[in-house]
Short mmCIF file of C-alpha atoms and ligand atoms in Angstrom, two decimals:
data_model
loop_
_atom_site.label_atom_id
_atom_site.label_comp_id
_atom_site.label_asym_id
_atom_site.label_seq_id
_atom_site.Cartn_x
_atom_site.Cartn_y
_atom_site.Cartn_z
CA MET A 283 -18.04 31.52 25.09
CA THR A 284 -17.84 34.57 27.27
CA LYS A 285 -14.84 36.75 26.75
CA THR A 286 -13.41 38.75 29.56
CA PRO A 287 -11.61 41.68 28.00
CA MET A 288 -8.29 41.75 29.66
CA THR A 289 -4.96 43.32 29.09
CA LEU A 290 -2.21 41.55 30.87
CA ASP A 291 0.83 43.47 31.89
CA ILE A 292 3.69 41.62 30.22
CA ASP A 293 7.35 42.64 30.15
CA THR A 294 8.82 42.17 26.68
CA ARG A 295 12.39 42.01 25.49
CA ARG A 296 13.03 41.58 21.77
CA THR A 297 15.93 39.54 20.43
CA GLU A 298 18.65 41.37 18.56
CA HIS A 299 19.37 38.28 16.48
CA SER A 300 16.18 37.05 14.85
CA ARG A 301 16.56 33.63 13.17
CA ILE A 302 13.45 34.00 11.05
CA ALA A 303 15.30 34.69 7.78
CA GLU A 304 17.05 31.29 8.08
CA ILE A 305 13.85 29.24 8.18
CA ASP A 306 13.05 26.89 5.31
CA TRP A 307 9.26 27.17 5.42
CA ASN A 308 8.83 24.13 3.20
CA HIS A 309 10.72 21.90 5.60
CA LEU A 310 9.43 22.22 9.14
CA PRO A 311 10.11 19.03 11.11
CA PHE A 312 7.79 18.89 14.13
CA GLY A 313 9.07 20.47 17.33
CA ARG A 314 12.64 21.12 16.28
CA ILE A 315 12.58 24.71 15.10
CA TYR A 316 11.85 27.30 17.77
CA SER A 317 10.65 30.84 17.27
CA ASP A 318 12.65 33.82 18.52
CA HIS A 319 10.92 34.33 21.86
CA MET A 320 9.40 32.48 24.78
CA MET A 321 6.99 33.39 27.55
CA MET A 322 8.02 32.95 31.18
CA MET A 323 6.07 33.44 34.38
CA ASP A 324 7.15 32.41 37.88
CA PHE A 325 5.04 31.26 40.80
CA ARG A 326 6.37 31.96 44.27
CA GLY A 327 5.08 33.05 47.65
CA GLY A 328 1.69 31.63 46.68
CA ALA A 329 1.22 33.94 43.67
CA TRP A 330 2.01 34.25 39.98
CA GLN A 331 4.55 36.96 39.23
CA LYS A 332 4.59 39.31 36.24
CA PRO A 333 4.92 37.43 32.92
CA ALA A 334 7.70 38.24 30.46
CA ILE A 335 8.37 37.51 26.81
CA VAL A 336 12.12 37.12 26.35
CA PRO A 337 14.52 35.90 23.65
CA PHE A 338 14.40 32.11 23.27
CA GLY A 339 17.23 30.34 25.03
CA PRO A 340 18.30 27.90 27.74
CA VAL A 341 17.00 28.20 31.28
CA SER A 342 19.31 27.48 34.16
CA LEU A 343 18.14 24.93 36.73
CA HIS A 344 19.41 23.84 40.13
CA PRO A 345 20.47 20.16 39.95
CA GLY A 346 18.06 19.43 42.79
CA ASN A 347 15.12 20.77 40.73
CA ALA A 348 12.03 18.81 41.76
CA THR A 349 10.81 18.25 38.19
CA LEU A 350 14.06 16.56 37.16
CA HIS A 351 13.66 14.05 39.97
CA TYR A 352 9.93 13.52 40.41
CA GLY A 353 8.30 14.76 37.21
CA GLN A 354 5.89 17.35 38.59
CA SER A 355 5.11 18.96 35.25
CA ILE A 356 2.21 19.54 32.86
CA PHE A 357 2.06 20.62 29.25
CA GLU A 358 -0.45 21.67 26.63
CA GLY A 359 -0.33 21.64 22.83
CA MET A 360 -2.12 24.18 20.63
CA LYS A 361 -1.73 25.68 17.19
CA ALA A 362 -1.92 29.19 15.80
CA ILE A 363 -3.02 29.06 12.17
CA ARG A 364 -2.87 31.73 9.50
CA GLY A 365 -6.01 31.89 7.41
CA HIS A 366 -6.14 32.74 3.75
CA ASP A 367 -7.67 36.03 4.87
CA GLY A 368 -4.57 36.77 7.00
CA ARG A 369 -6.36 36.28 10.34
CA ILE A 370 -4.49 34.18 12.88
CA THR A 371 -6.64 31.96 15.06
CA LEU A 372 -6.38 29.46 17.87
CA PHE A 373 -8.70 26.46 17.93
CA ARG A 374 -11.02 26.20 20.96
CA PRO A 375 -8.34 27.45 23.39
CA GLU A 376 -10.84 27.40 26.26
CA LEU A 377 -10.70 23.59 26.19
CA ASN A 378 -6.91 23.65 26.55
CA ALA A 379 -7.19 26.17 29.38
CA ARG A 380 -9.64 23.92 31.20
CA ARG A 381 -7.60 20.77 30.67
CA PHE A 382 -4.42 22.54 31.78
CA ASN A 383 -6.07 23.39 35.07
CA GLU A 384 -7.50 19.90 35.52
CA SER A 385 -4.06 18.43 34.89
CA CYS A 386 -2.51 20.88 37.37
CA GLN A 387 -5.01 19.92 40.01
CA ARG A 388 -4.15 16.21 39.68
CA LEU A 389 -0.45 17.00 40.06
CA CYS A 390 -0.90 19.40 43.03
CA MET A 391 0.23 22.37 40.98
CA PRO A 392 -1.17 25.90 40.97
CA GLY A 393 -3.41 26.45 37.98
CA ILE A 394 -3.80 29.63 35.96
CA PRO A 395 -7.28 31.20 35.63
CA GLU A 396 -8.64 30.10 32.25
CA ASP A 397 -9.01 33.65 30.90
CA THR A 398 -5.46 34.48 31.91
CA PHE A 399 -4.12 31.29 30.35
CA ILE A 400 -5.81 32.14 27.05
CA GLU A 401 -4.61 35.76 27.18
CA LEU A 402 -1.02 34.62 27.77
CA VAL A 403 -1.18 32.22 24.82
CA LYS A 404 -2.71 34.92 22.60
CA ALA A 405 -0.15 37.51 23.69
CA HIS A 406 2.70 35.10 22.94
CA ALA A 407 1.23 34.19 19.53
CA ARG A 408 0.74 37.88 18.69
CA PHE A 409 4.35 38.64 19.62
CA GLU A 410 5.51 35.77 17.38
CA ARG A 411 2.95 36.32 14.62
CA ASP A 412 5.62 36.52 11.91
CA TRP A 413 6.46 32.92 12.81
CA VAL A 414 2.98 31.62 11.95
CA PRO A 415 3.56 29.83 8.63
CA ALA A 416 1.62 30.95 5.58
CA ASN A 417 1.69 27.54 3.90
CA ASP A 418 -1.28 25.18 4.26
CA ASN A 419 -0.74 22.15 6.51
CA ALA A 420 1.71 24.15 8.61
CA ALA A 421 1.07 26.05 11.83
CA LEU A 422 2.82 27.65 14.77
CA TYR A 423 2.67 24.87 17.36
CA LEU A 424 2.37 26.37 20.83
CA ARG A 425 3.67 24.53 23.87
CA PRO A 426 2.52 26.02 27.19
CA PHE A 427 3.97 24.10 30.14
CA ILE A 428 4.50 24.37 33.86
CA PHE A 429 7.09 22.67 36.02
CA ALA A 430 8.16 22.57 39.65
CA THR A 431 11.24 24.58 40.55
CA ASP A 432 11.81 23.84 44.25
CA GLU A 433 15.39 22.89 44.97
CA ALA A 434 14.74 20.07 47.40
CA LEU A 435 14.86 16.29 47.17
CA GLY A 436 12.00 15.53 49.54
CA VAL A 437 8.96 14.15 47.73
CA ARG A 438 6.25 16.77 48.20
CA PRO A 439 4.46 19.36 46.07
CA SER A 440 6.82 22.15 45.09
CA GLU A 441 6.15 25.66 46.40
CA THR A 442 7.61 27.36 43.34
CA TYR A 443 6.90 26.82 39.65
CA LYS A 444 7.72 28.16 36.23
CA PHE A 445 5.15 28.53 33.45
CA MET A 446 6.48 28.93 29.94
CA ILE A 447 5.25 29.02 26.36
CA LEU A 448 7.47 27.89 23.50
CA SER A 449 6.48 27.98 19.85
CA CYS A 450 7.59 25.93 16.87
CA PRO A 451 6.63 26.47 13.24
CA ALA A 452 5.68 22.93 12.23
CA GLY A 453 4.48 21.01 9.21
CA ALA A 454 2.46 17.79 9.10
CA TYR A 455 3.18 15.43 12.02
CA TYR A 456 2.63 12.22 10.09
CA ALA A 457 3.37 12.26 6.38
CA GLU A 458 1.41 9.08 5.64
CA PRO A 459 -1.55 7.06 6.87
CA LEU A 460 -0.67 5.22 10.05
CA SER A 461 0.21 1.70 10.85
CA VAL A 462 -0.65 1.00 14.49
CA LYS A 463 -0.24 -1.91 16.85
CA ILE A 464 -2.78 -2.88 19.48
CA GLU A 465 -0.79 -3.13 22.70
CA GLU A 466 -1.74 -5.89 25.09
CA ARG A 467 1.25 -6.15 27.39
CA TYR A 468 2.14 -2.63 28.50
CA THR A 469 -0.27 -0.14 30.04
CA ARG A 470 -0.46 3.62 29.49
CA ALA A 471 -2.78 4.49 32.33
CA ALA A 472 -4.68 2.84 35.16
CA GLU A 473 -7.91 3.80 36.92
CA GLY A 474 -6.98 6.25 39.65
CA GLY A 475 -3.70 7.13 37.94
CA VAL A 476 -2.65 10.17 35.93
CA GLY A 477 -3.67 9.14 32.40
CA ARG A 478 -6.13 12.01 32.17
CA ALA A 479 -3.44 14.58 32.94
CA LYS A 480 -1.09 15.82 30.24
CA THR A 481 1.88 15.14 32.47
CA ALA A 482 5.46 14.32 31.52
CA GLY A 483 5.70 10.86 33.10
CA ASN A 484 2.96 9.41 30.91
CA TYR A 485 5.16 9.98 27.88
CA ALA A 486 8.33 8.65 29.51
CA ALA A 487 6.43 5.44 30.32
CA SER A 488 5.26 5.11 26.72
CA LEU A 489 8.71 5.27 25.14
CA LEU A 490 9.72 1.62 25.49
CA PRO A 491 6.43 0.06 24.31
CA THR A 492 6.35 2.54 21.42
CA LYS A 493 9.96 1.75 20.50
CA LEU A 494 9.19 -1.98 20.49
CA ALA A 495 6.24 -1.33 18.18
CA ASN A 496 8.44 0.87 15.95
CA ASP A 497 10.93 -2.00 15.71
CA GLU A 498 8.09 -4.16 14.40
CA GLY A 499 7.30 -1.56 11.74
CA PHE A 500 4.43 0.31 13.40
CA GLN A 501 4.46 4.08 13.88
CA GLN A 502 2.20 4.09 16.90
CA LEU A 503 0.36 2.03 19.47
CA ILE A 504 -3.25 1.75 20.34
CA TRP A 505 -3.33 1.30 24.10
CA THR A 506 -5.81 -1.02 25.74
CA ASP A 507 -7.18 -0.83 29.30
CA GLY A 508 -4.73 -1.66 32.07
CA LYS A 509 -6.95 -4.20 33.77
CA GLU A 510 -7.88 -6.69 31.06
CA HIS A 511 -6.25 -5.33 27.89
CA LYS A 512 -9.60 -5.90 26.20
CA TYR A 513 -10.88 -2.39 25.55
CA ILE A 514 -9.47 0.29 23.26
CA GLU A 515 -8.14 3.37 25.07
CA GLU A 516 -6.25 5.77 22.82
CA SER A 517 -3.08 6.20 20.80
CA GLY A 518 0.23 7.74 21.90
CA THR A 519 -0.63 11.39 21.32
CA MET A 520 -4.10 11.07 19.82
CA ASN A 521 -7.52 9.75 20.70
CA VAL A 522 -8.93 7.15 18.32
CA VAL A 523 -12.19 7.15 16.40
CA PHE A 524 -13.82 4.34 14.39
CA VAL A 525 -16.71 4.35 11.98
CA ILE A 526 -18.51 1.01 11.99
CA ASP A 527 -21.71 0.44 10.01
CA GLY A 528 -22.01 4.20 9.59
CA THR A 529 -21.81 4.95 13.31
CA LEU A 530 -18.94 7.00 14.69
CA ILE A 531 -17.63 5.21 17.78
CA THR A 532 -14.96 6.42 20.19
CA PRO A 533 -13.99 5.29 23.71
CA SER A 534 -15.90 7.22 26.34
CA GLU A 535 -13.93 9.58 28.54
CA ASP A 536 -15.57 8.95 31.87
CA SER A 537 -12.49 7.28 33.27
CA ASP A 538 -9.12 8.51 34.52
CA THR A 539 -7.28 6.75 31.75
CA ILE A 540 -7.92 8.72 28.58
CA LEU A 541 -6.53 12.15 27.81
CA ARG A 542 -9.46 14.29 26.73
CA SER A 543 -8.58 15.43 23.25
CA VAL A 544 -9.77 18.80 21.96
CA VAL A 545 -9.75 17.50 18.39
CA LYS A 546 -11.64 14.30 19.29
CA ARG A 547 -14.24 16.37 21.15
CA SER A 548 -14.60 18.48 18.01
CA VAL A 549 -14.96 15.37 15.84
CA VAL A 550 -17.79 14.19 18.08
CA ASP A 551 -19.43 17.64 18.18
CA LEU A 552 -19.24 17.90 14.38
CA ALA A 553 -20.63 14.41 13.78
CA LYS A 554 -23.59 15.26 16.02
CA HIS A 555 -24.01 18.63 14.29
CA TRP A 556 -24.16 16.83 10.94
CA GLY A 557 -26.52 14.13 12.16
CA ILE A 558 -24.02 11.26 11.99
CA PRO A 559 -24.84 8.67 14.68
CA VAL A 560 -22.28 8.85 17.51
CA GLN A 561 -21.51 6.47 20.33
CA GLU A 562 -19.07 7.31 23.11
CA ARG A 563 -18.71 4.06 24.98
CA ARG A 564 -16.39 1.19 25.78
CA ILE A 565 -15.23 -0.49 22.61
CA SER A 566 -13.48 -3.83 22.70
CA VAL A 567 -10.59 -4.85 20.49
CA GLU A 568 -12.63 -7.92 19.55
CA GLU A 569 -15.44 -5.72 18.22
CA VAL A 570 -13.05 -3.70 16.04
CA ILE A 571 -11.31 -6.79 14.68
CA ALA A 572 -14.66 -8.45 13.94
CA ALA A 573 -15.86 -5.33 12.12
CA ILE A 574 -12.69 -5.30 10.01
CA ARG A 575 -13.05 -9.00 9.15
CA GLU A 576 -16.70 -8.56 8.22
CA GLY A 577 -16.03 -5.45 6.11
CA ARG A 578 -18.15 -3.27 8.40
CA LEU A 579 -15.38 -0.91 9.47
CA ASP A 580 -15.59 2.12 7.19
CA ASP A 581 -13.03 4.41 8.78
CA ALA A 582 -10.48 4.65 11.60
CA PHE A 583 -8.38 7.64 12.54
CA GLY A 584 -6.45 9.37 15.27
CA ALA A 585 -7.46 12.84 16.49
CA GLY A 586 -5.02 15.26 18.10
CA THR A 587 -3.65 18.77 17.71
CA ALA A 588 -0.22 17.78 16.43
CA ALA A 589 -1.45 15.19 13.93
CA THR A 590 -4.97 16.68 13.42
CA ILE A 591 -6.95 13.91 11.69
CA ALA A 592 -4.60 10.99 11.00
CA PRO A 593 -6.10 8.09 9.02
CA ILE A 594 -5.16 4.62 10.23
CA ALA A 595 -4.30 2.35 7.30
CA ARG A 596 -3.24 -0.84 9.10
CA ILE A 597 -3.77 -2.39 12.49
CA GLY A 598 -1.49 -5.06 13.94
CA PHE A 599 -3.00 -7.41 16.51
CA ARG A 600 -1.41 -10.58 17.93
CA GLY A 601 0.99 -10.88 15.03
CA GLU A 602 -1.69 -10.45 12.38
CA ILE A 603 -1.92 -7.42 10.11
CA PHE A 604 -5.31 -6.04 9.20
CA ASP A 605 -5.52 -3.72 6.22
CA LEU A 606 -8.29 -1.16 6.56
CA PRO A 607 -10.35 0.25 3.67
CA PRO A 608 -8.31 2.47 1.29
CA VAL A 609 -7.78 5.93 2.77
CA ALA A 610 -8.76 7.59 -0.51
CA GLY A 611 -12.30 6.28 -0.14
CA ARG A 612 -12.87 7.33 3.49
CA VAL A 613 -15.92 9.55 3.73
CA VAL A 614 -16.19 10.61 7.37
CA SER A 615 -12.57 11.42 8.24
CA LYS A 616 -12.14 13.24 4.96
CA ARG A 617 -15.25 15.36 5.51
CA ILE A 618 -14.17 16.22 9.05
CA LYS A 619 -10.62 17.09 8.04
CA THR A 620 -11.82 19.23 5.14
CA TYR A 621 -14.18 21.12 7.43
CA LEU A 622 -11.61 21.66 10.20
CA ASP A 623 -8.97 22.81 7.70
CA GLY A 624 -11.60 25.00 6.07
CA ILE A 625 -12.58 26.89 9.21
CA LYS A 626 -8.95 27.25 10.32
CA HIS A 627 -8.05 28.83 7.01
CA GLY A 628 -11.19 30.94 6.87
CA ASP A 629 -12.44 29.18 3.73
CA VAL A 630 -15.76 27.96 5.14
CA PRO A 631 -18.06 29.51 7.77
CA ASP A 632 -17.10 28.61 11.33
CA GLU A 633 -20.61 27.49 12.25
CA LEU A 634 -19.73 26.39 15.78
CA ASN A 635 -17.52 29.41 16.58
CA TRP A 636 -14.36 27.44 17.29
CA GLY A 637 -11.76 29.83 15.94
CA VAL A 638 -10.49 32.49 18.36
CA GLU A 639 -8.54 35.30 16.77
CA ILE A 640 -5.32 36.20 18.53
C1 PLP B 933 -2.36 15.78 23.67
C2 PLP B 933 -2.86 14.37 23.62
C3 PLP B 933 -3.97 13.99 22.85
C4 PLP B 933 -4.63 14.92 21.89
O1 PLP B 933 -5.29 15.98 22.50
P1 PLP B 933 -5.66 17.28 21.62
O2 PLP B 933 -6.24 18.20 22.62
O3 PLP B 933 -6.64 16.87 20.59
O4 PLP B 933 -4.39 17.77 21.04
C5 PLP B 933 -4.41 12.69 22.96
N1 PLP B 933 -3.80 11.79 23.75
C6 PLP B 933 -2.72 12.11 24.48
C7 PLP B 933 -2.11 11.08 25.34
C8 PLP B 933 -2.21 13.41 24.43
O5 PLP B 933 -1.14 13.73 25.14
#
């Protein structure tokens, strides 16, 4: 990865009322506790204005704000992690920077040059470094996002935008192995749609199907393709990975319908690096169910920044519950999780150079 040395000119204003002393570091529910400051940068007149780090607080919006009505907005999710050596690193931020810009392009929004995006995230994380938890399994979750700010009700791309970064000290996203339902009625994304963009509306559309699955006792869904509901797509906020007969299999990304996960990409890269057979291809629900029935499914897990590697313990399909092999005996997901945790905490050599110090 080439690094352009760059010092961004950022205005900073420190809070006079830090909340850091009130934080219970052993109880960090995901996305509810915000650090003291946030990054803001406006786009107007065809150009990004000077960024600023300011005390965290509400932003005031015109009621005709285009995002509120038509959802022109994009977000990213990253983590700053404190190693046992005290270094604070981001994980492959160049992939987030690229995806952010791809998402922006799909939604007709101005992107941010990848180097600049990374420098803004680093600068924000450095400013909030005291908020990066020291306990294992916790991190400072970073939420860069951009939204339209035109004050007009006509449906068209906005001419003004706001980019912001929020940060939340956060513990584990899922406390236990997951119980997921294979969804055959509702659709997350269609060919030609916006499934590949990390855009707000995708999550609004997922709320009802997810709630219905929650009511049936599942924590999450596994989406299937919108056309036939035959092929596995991904989970709500994670990509999914299976190990069948020793081969790591995950749905291929050459469609518009799957969000390209940084963690899933890293799982695939690692498996290849270690010589584990990998297949990125279409995978049918039928194939997964058959593998479970025949005892050939060794492992199944979700991959995403918030949840990291989340083992799947049970799969619900057409009213039947399939129990997967005991999580304690899973070889592949455990090895991957141990390695990823190890490099993030500086305990094992970062052979593939994924950590980027802030
Ligand atoms: C963010 C997200 C993921 C996970 O992506 P990571 O880059 O690994 O965090 C997967 N699916 C969806 C729908 C997402 O929004």
